[in-house]
Coordinates of C-alpha atoms and ligand atoms in Angstrom, one line a residue:
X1 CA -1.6 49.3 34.2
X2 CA -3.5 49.0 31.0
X3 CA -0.2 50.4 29.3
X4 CA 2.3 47.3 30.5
X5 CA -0.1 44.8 30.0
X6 CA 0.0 46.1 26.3
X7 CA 3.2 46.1 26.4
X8 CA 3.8 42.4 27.6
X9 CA 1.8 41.2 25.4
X10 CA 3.1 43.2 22.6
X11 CA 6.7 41.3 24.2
X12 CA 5.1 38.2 24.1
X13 CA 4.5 38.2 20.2
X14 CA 7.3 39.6 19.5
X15 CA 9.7 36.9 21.1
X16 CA 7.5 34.7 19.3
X17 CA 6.1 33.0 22.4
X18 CA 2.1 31.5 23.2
X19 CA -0.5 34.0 24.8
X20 CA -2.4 31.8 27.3
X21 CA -6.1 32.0 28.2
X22 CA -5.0 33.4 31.5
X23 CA -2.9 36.3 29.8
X24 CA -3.9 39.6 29.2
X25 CA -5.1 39.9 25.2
X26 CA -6.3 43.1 23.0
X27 CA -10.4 42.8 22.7
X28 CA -9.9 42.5 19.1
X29 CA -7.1 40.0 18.9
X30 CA -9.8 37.7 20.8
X31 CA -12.7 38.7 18.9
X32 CA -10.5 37.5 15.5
X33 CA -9.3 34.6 17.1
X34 CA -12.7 33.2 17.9
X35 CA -13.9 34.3 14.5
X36 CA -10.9 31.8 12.8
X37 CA -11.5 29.3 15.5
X38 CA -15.0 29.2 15.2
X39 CA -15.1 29.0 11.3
X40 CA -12.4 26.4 11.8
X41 CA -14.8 24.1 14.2
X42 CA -18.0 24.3 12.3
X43 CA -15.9 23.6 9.0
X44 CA -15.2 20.1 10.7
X45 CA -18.5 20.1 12.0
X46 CA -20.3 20.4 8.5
X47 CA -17.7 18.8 6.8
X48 CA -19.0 15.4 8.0
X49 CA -21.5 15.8 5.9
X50 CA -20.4 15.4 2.4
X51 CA -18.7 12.3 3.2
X52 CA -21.2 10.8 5.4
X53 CA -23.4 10.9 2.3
X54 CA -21.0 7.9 0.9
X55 CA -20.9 5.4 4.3
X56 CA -23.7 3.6 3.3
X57 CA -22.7 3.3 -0.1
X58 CA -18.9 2.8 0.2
X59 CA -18.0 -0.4 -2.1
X60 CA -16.5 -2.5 0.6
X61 CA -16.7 -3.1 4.3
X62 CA -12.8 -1.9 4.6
X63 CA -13.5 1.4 2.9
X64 CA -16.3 2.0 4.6
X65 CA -15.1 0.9 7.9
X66 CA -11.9 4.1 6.8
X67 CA -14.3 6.6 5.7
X68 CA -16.4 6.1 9.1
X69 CA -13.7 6.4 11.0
X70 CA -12.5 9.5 8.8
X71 CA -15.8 11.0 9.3
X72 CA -15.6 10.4 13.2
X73 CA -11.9 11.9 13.3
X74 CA -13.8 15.1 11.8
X75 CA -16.2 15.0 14.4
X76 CA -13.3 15.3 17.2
X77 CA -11.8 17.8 15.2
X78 CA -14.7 19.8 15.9
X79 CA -14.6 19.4 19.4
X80 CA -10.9 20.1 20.1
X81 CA -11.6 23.6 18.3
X82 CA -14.7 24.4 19.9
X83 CA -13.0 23.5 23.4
X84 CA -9.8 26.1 22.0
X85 CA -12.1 28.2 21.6
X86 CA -14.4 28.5 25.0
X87 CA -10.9 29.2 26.2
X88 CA -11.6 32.7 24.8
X89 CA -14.6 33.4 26.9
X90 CA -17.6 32.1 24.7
X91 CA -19.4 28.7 24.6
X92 CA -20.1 26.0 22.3
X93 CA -23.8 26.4 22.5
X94 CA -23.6 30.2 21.8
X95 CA -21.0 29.6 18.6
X96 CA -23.5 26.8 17.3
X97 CA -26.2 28.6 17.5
X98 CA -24.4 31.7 15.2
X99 CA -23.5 28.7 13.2
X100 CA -27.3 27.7 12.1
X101 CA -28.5 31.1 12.1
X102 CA -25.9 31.7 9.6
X103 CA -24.2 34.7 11.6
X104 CA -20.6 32.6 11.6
X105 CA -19.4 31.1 8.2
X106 CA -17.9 27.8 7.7
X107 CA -15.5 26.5 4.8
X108 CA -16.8 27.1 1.1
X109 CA -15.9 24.1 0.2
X110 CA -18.5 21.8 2.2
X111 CA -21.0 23.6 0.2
X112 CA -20.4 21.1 -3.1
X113 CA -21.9 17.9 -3.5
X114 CA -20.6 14.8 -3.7
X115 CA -21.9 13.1 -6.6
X116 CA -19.7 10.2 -7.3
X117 CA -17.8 7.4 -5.0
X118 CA -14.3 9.1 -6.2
X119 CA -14.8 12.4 -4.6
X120 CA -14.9 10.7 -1.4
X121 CA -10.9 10.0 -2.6
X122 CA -10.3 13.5 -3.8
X123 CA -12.2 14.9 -0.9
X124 CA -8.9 12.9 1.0
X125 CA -6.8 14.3 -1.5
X126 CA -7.2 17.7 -2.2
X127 CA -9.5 18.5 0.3
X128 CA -7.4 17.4 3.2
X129 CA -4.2 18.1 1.2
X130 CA -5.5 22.0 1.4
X131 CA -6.4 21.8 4.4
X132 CA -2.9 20.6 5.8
X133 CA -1.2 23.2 3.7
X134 CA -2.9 26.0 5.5
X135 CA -2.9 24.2 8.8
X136 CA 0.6 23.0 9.1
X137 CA 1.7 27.0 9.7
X138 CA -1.3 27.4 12.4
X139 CA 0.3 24.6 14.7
X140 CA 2.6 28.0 15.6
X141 CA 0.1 30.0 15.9
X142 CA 0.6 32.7 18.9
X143 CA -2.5 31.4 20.8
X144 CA -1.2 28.5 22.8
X145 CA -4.7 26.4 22.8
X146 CA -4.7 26.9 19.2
X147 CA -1.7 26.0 18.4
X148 CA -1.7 22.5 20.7
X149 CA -5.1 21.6 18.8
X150 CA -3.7 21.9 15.5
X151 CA -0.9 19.5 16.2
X152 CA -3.6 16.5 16.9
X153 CA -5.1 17.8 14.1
X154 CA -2.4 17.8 11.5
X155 CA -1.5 14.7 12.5
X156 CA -4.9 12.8 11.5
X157 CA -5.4 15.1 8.8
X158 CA -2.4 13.9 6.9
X159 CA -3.2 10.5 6.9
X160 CA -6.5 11.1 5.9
X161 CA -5.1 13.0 2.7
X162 CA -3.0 9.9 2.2
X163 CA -6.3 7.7 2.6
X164 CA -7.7 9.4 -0.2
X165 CA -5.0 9.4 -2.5
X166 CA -4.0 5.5 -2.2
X167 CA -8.2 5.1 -2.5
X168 CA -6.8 6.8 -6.2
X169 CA -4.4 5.0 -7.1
X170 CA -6.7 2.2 -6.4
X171 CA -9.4 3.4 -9.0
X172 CA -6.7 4.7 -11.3
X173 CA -5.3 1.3 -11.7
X174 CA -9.2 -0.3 -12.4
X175 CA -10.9 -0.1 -15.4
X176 CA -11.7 3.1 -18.2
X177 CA -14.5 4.2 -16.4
X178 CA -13.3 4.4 -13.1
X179 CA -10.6 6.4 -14.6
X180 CA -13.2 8.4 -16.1
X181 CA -15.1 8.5 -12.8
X182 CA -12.1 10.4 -11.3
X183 CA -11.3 12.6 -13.8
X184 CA -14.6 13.8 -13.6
X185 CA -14.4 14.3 -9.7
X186 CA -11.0 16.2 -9.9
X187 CA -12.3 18.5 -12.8
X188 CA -15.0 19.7 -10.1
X189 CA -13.6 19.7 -7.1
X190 CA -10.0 21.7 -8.2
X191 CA -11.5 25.1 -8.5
X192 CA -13.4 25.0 -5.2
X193 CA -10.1 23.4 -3.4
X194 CA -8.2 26.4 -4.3
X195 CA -10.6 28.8 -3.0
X196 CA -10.6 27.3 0.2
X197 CA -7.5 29.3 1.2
X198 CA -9.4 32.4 0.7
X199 CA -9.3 35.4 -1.7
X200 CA -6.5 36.6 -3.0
X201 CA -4.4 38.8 -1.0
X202 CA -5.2 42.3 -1.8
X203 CA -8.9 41.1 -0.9
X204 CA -7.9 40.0 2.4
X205 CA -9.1 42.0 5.1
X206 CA -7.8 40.3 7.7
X207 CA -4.6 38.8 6.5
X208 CA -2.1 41.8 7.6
X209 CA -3.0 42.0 11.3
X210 CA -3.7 38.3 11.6
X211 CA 0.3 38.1 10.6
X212 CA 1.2 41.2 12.8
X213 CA -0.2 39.2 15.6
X214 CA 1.0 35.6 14.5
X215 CA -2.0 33.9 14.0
X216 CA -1.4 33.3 10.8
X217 CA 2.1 33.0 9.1
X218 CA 1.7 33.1 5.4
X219 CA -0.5 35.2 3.0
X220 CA -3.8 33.3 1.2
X221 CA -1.5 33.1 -1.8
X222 CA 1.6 31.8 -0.3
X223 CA -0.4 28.9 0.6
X224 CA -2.6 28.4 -2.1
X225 CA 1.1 28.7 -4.5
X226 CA 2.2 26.0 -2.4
X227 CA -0.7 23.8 -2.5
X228 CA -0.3 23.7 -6.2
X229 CA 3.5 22.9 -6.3
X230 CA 2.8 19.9 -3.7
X231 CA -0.2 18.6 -5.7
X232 CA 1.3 19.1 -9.6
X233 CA 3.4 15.8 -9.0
X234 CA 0.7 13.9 -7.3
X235 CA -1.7 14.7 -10.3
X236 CA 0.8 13.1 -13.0
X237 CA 1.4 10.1 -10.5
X238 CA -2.2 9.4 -10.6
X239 CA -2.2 10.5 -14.6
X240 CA -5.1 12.8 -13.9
X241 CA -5.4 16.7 -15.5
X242 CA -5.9 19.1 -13.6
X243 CA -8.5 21.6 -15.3
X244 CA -6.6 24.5 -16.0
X245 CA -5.1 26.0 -19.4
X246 CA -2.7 28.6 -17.4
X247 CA -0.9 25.5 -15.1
X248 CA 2.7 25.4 -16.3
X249 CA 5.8 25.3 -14.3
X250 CA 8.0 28.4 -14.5
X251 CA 11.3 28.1 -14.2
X252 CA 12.4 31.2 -13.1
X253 CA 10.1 31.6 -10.3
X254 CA 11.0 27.9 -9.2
X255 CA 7.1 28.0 -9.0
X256 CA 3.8 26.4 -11.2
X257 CA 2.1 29.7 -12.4
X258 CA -1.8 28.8 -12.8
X259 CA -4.9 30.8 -13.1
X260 CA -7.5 33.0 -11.0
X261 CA -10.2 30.8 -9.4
X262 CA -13.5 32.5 -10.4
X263 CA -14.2 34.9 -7.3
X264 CA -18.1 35.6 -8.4
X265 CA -18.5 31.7 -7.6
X266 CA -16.5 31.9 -4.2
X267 CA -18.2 35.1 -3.7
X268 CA -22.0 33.3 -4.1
X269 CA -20.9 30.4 -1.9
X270 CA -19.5 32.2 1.1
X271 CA -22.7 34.4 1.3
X272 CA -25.4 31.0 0.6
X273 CA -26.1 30.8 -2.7
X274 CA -23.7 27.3 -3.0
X275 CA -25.0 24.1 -4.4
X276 CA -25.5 22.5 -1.1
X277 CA -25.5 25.9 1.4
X278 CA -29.0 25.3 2.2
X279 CA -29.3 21.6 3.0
X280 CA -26.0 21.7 4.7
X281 CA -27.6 24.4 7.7
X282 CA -30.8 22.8 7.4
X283 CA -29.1 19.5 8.1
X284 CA -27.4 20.8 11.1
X285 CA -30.0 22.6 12.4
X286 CA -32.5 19.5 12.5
X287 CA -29.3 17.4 14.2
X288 CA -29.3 20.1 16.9
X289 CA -32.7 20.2 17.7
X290 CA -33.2 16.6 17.4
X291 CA -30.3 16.4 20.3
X292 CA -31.8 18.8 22.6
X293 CA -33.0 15.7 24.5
X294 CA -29.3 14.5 25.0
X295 CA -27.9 18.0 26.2
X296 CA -31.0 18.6 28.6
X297 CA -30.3 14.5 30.2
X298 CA -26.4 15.6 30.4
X299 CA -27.3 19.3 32.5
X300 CA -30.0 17.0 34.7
X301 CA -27.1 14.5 35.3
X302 CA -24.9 16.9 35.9
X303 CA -26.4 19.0 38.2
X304 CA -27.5 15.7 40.1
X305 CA -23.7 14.7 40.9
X306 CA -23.0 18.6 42.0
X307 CA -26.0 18.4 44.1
X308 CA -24.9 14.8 45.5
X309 CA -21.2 15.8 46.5
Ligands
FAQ1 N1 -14.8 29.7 3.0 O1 -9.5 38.1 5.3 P1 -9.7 36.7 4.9 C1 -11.3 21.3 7.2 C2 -13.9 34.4 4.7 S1 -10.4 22.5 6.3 C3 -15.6 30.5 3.7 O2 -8.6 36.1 4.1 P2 -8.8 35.0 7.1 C4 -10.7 19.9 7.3 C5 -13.1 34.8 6.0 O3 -13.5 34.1 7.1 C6 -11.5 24.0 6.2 N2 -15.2 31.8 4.1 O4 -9.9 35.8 6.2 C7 -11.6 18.9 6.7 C8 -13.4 36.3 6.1 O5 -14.7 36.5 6.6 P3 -14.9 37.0 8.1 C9 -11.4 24.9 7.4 C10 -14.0 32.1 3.8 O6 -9.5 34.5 8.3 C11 -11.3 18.3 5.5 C12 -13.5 36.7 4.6 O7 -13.7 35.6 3.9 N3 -10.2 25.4 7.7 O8 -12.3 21.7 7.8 C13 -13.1 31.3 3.1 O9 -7.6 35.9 7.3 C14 -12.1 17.4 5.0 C15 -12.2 37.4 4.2 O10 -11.1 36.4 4.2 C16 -10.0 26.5 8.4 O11 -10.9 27.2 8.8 C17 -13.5 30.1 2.7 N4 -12.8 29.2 1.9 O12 -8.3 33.8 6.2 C18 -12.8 18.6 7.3 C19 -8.5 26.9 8.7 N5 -11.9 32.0 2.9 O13 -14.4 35.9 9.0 C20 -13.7 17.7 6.7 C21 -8.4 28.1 9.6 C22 -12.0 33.2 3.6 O14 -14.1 38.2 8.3 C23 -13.3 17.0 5.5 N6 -8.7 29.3 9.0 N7 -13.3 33.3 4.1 O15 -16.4 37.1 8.3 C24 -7.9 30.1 8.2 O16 -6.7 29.7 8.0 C25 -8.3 31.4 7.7 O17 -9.5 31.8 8.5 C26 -8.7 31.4 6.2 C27 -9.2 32.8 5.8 C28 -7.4 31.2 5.4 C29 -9.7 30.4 5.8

């Protein structure tokens, strides 16, 4: 009955165990699920872009040959998230197609550009440093395909962070200007880093039941707290500032305290009026239609081999 499947499930959760695409799930604990998971995907899936505007300009073959295979890393990304989520009932075509017609979002923070050869570096390390802070908790996530996908994940998005940071050190060891050249990146990307874990808490419509169900496990703010204390250290080990007044550890809190992002800006960039919102979906939407040809070869192909066993 409707009543014990309910039930299990409530059971399921509560013992902290996976929900599987076979089991029974509430119609909104789906819909949410392919709402983060989707997000999630075309956040990979765009995300190529910012970088992929360096690979022909990286200053050597070995750090172009990393950020390529960075880039391609993201790409896979993409596709073990948009796999997760057809488990749920929908399909990649229908979840790219919200994407370009801008009725699913995607990361704020593939919506700034990337001006200078060191934010390719502090794309690696606060970038993907965020993103492994927020991701770490989602490898025990209650949705089992999920969950698997952000272990593979995790594990490739640490060493990119690490890629970026020793690409850093490398710069921060050079000359004035390249020291310069970094400062500069880290002054404009910090801001936007800490907004990618979301709005604050008492903004969060979805935080409480995504924990009730254990999709997520921390608040916005727990994360984005301990994003800062993991990155403080790193900053003075690269001798870098980071831009804000209010950053000071405080001792009784065992905790840095550090100001408010500014929420109009994160507000503007979620809803399309970023830097880069517009050539981002326009850059996506020519790469889908210019790949139509590929998809329509693969269904022929396809429907050849059914046809011939
Ligand atoms: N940008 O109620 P909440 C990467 C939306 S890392 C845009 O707090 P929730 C790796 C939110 O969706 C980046 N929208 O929502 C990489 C909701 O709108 P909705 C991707 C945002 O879900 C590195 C509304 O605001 N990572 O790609 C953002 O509980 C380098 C209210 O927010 C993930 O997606 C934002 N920053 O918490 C790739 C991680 N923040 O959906 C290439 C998985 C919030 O109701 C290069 N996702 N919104 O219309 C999550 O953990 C969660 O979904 C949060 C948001 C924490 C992002």
């Amino acid at each position: 009955s409707p009543a014990e499947l309910e039930e299990r499930f409530d059971a399921t959760i509560a013992a902290d165990q996976r929900i599987e695409p076979r089991d029974w799930m509430p119609e909104a604990y789906r819909r949410s699920l392919i709402r983060q998971i989707a997000q999630h995907a075309h956040s990979e899936i765009i995300g190529m872009q910012p970088e992929g505007n360096w690979l022909l300009r990286a200053p050597s073959l070995r750090r172009r040959a990393i950020l390529l295979a960075k880039v391609q890393d993201e790409a896979g990304h993409g596709m073990y998230l948009y796999a997760a989520a057809e488990t749920l009932g929908v399909d990649r075509e229908e979840l790219t197609e919200k994407l370009i017609d801008s009725k699913q979002k995607y990361s704020s923070i593939f919506n700034y550009p990337t001006l200078s050869w060191a934010d390719i570096g502090v794309i690696g390390w606060l970038v993907d440093g965020a993103a492994i802070a927020n991701q770490v908790p989602l490898c025990r996530c209650s949705y089992g395909p999920y969950a698997r996908a952000m272990i593979r994940i995790c594990k490739e998005e640490s060493f990119h962070q690490r890629q970026g940071y020793e690409s850093l050190l490398a710069l921060t060891a050079g000359t004035e200007a390249q020291k310069r050249m970094v400062q500069e990146s880290v002054d404009r990307w910090w801001w936007p880093s800490l907004m990618m874990f979301g709005p604050a808490d008492g903004d969060s419509p979805n935080t409480h039941q995504s924990m009730a169900w254990g999709i997520k496990r921390h608040t916005n703010d727990e994360l984005r707290q301990r994003f800062v204390d993991m990155t403080v250290p790193q900053a003075a080990v690269l001798g870098v500032t980071l831009p804000d007044p209010d950053l000071r550890w405080n001792d009784e809190r065992q905790a840095h305290d550090f100001g408010e992002p500014d929420w109009s800006e994160f507000t503007a960039v979620v809803s399309g009026a970023g830097p880069a919102n517009r050539q981002r979906l326009d850059h996506r939407r020519r790469a889908h239609e210019n790949g139509a040809w590929v998809r329509e070869a693969a269904q022929a192909y396809a429907e050849k081999q059914g046809a011939r066993a």
